[in-house]
C-alpha angles and dihedrals in degrees: 000000000000121000089244090057095046098048096075089050088050091047094048095046093045089049092053089047085052093051092047090054092045098051099070091038096052098078087065104031101031123213094316144125089259089061089052092049094049091045094050090048089052090054095046091250125134124234088254092055089050090051094050089052099040103028089168093053116213094002091065089047090055092049090052091053091045090053094044091056090049087054091049093045087053092049092054094044088051083071093061126088089235092179087067097058133086116239094253091050091050090051094048090047092050094050092046089051090053097048093048089051090059094039089059086067094037103159096042089044090054092052088050093051090048088051093051090053092066112108091240091053098050093099089053095046089054092046093052095043088051090052090052092048088045096055093046093051090048090050086048089056100255109155099163115148097178128074088298088072092060100037093052096051090045094053094044088047086058088054099042100052096054093036091055092050090050091050095053099041106025103029141249102296096053092050094047092050089050091049097049091050089052098050087054090058091046092053090049092048093048090050089051093045094052091061089055119096108227114231113246092240090050092045092050092047089052092047092050093051090048093054089049093050093049099033 
């Protein structure tokens, strides 16, 4: 194996080691440069090494945590027989798995949630929530490439963000009650939307976006 081929694997492994070291320290240090420094030291990395791995500092660490929770949710969902579930059940299970993955690292997830509410981090929050929604819809079997691709993910993102906050700060039961009610709303909306005739300009725009998305 060449050095260039091995480098990404080393970087990925080291990022995960940093994340492992950061999670138990996040409750006291928050998602801050101080946390990165402490986690790096615990891994035997210099501040320069940490800076190379996570050039955007705490924002990169928060993204790593979110994507790990996405992966863990997908691992849990892989054990289910998705084919036996109705679509609303799939989405409910998907959201629940994602919330529980975050709750397993509750204190770090709380600090990450607080970090993402800062004005300068709102675009990152939206991007990470969209990624989570996309993975849940894909697991549920959605393969839409028209305007539905975007509307489904936008709506689910609007459920995931507040549900995650409720799960972390209020507990599992309030979060699940909130999600169940919102999924009923989504199903009603999808039924209503299916009866609409999409205008040709809107359909053309959606198809263009889809081609760009899947080029």
